[in-house]
Amino acid sequence: MVPSALVLGASRGIGRQIALTLAGAGYRVGVAAKTVHDTPKLPGTIYTVSDEITSRGGHALPIPCNVRNPEEIDNAVSTCIQEFGGLDFAVYNAGAILWEKVIDTPLKRFDLMMDVNVRGAYVMIQAVLPHMLERKSGRILLEAPPIYSRFFNGKAPYAVTKVGMTVLVQGLARELENTGVSITALWPATTIESHVTTVKGVPPAFFRKADIVADACLAIAQEPTERLNGQALIDEDYLRSLGVTDFSKYQCLPGTEPPRIMPPRFPSLRVEEEDQVTIPDSKL
């Protein structure tokens, strides 16, 4: 059976490349995002990405979806299930970002990040879970980082929303044990080429192509076991664990490896009393 995937936040950047890579590997892809009109200021839509996929012989289904609207996420999920006959892989790549201190982050912007990052991911998960659990098969991926203290520096409001996604991954993973369904977080080791890096004029020596994230994403989708359930992975590290050693094809400036922005190791969040129940019927 031909596999199927839904990518939320697929109109440009990493999401676009994930959709292209999945389609290139034979997936039927639901290309979902808010952007339906191309503009010079914000290039890329669900239709331009879908056209790229179909022009390469792939199968794409463009789906307008504002992730701040739960009904639109539900519609994206149900549309894929109906059109593809099922859904094997769901990717939440939609994101809102503002790297500012608490005092410089208006509540309106914080609410936007909470809605798009945490709440939107939660809605997508609730929409896909019944279908995947019934089939006893499925993979869910959130673009979220490992949890470590340096990530909070100077951008605590944003960090709250991204780390919240990671907590969702690690908490839900326990509920999914032995179900055939798994959830994983994925984050890049370096800055990734995007519309923002272009607008900001970031030199290409400082970032990689989005293909590296997309290749890691595809490998997660194709993992036959549940060993990645609950893990927060770094794209480069995960690909190295699969035997990849040459990362030159991901360089934006040939011959130059961009600086790594992620630590080489991350702290464990487990405690010795991990499975201890201190109070009956308590969640503490």
Coordinates of N, CA and C in Angstrom, one line a residue, residues 31 106 167 174 176 189 192 218 265:
V31 N -0.4 18.7 1.7 CA 0.4 19.9 1.9 C -0.5 21.0 2.5
P106 N 5.0 41.2 24.0 CA 3.6 41.5 24.3 C 2.8 40.3 24.4
V167 N 7.6 18.5 25.9 CA 6.9 17.8 27.0 C 5.7 17.0 26.5
R174 N 4.5 7.9 26.6 CA 4.2 6.8 27.7 C 2.8 6.3 27.4
L176 N 1.5 5.9 24.6 CA 1.5 5.2 23.3 C 2.3 3.9 23.4
A189 N 20.6 20.8 14.0 CA 21.8 21.0 14.7 C 22.4 22.4 14.4
I192 N 19.1 26.7 9.6 CA 18.6 26.1 8.4 C 18.2 27.2 7.4
L218 N 12.2 11.8 7.0 CA 11.9 10.6 6.2 C 12.3 9.3 6.9
R265 N 25.6 17.1 23.7 CA 24.9 16.2 24.6 C 23.8 17.0 25.4

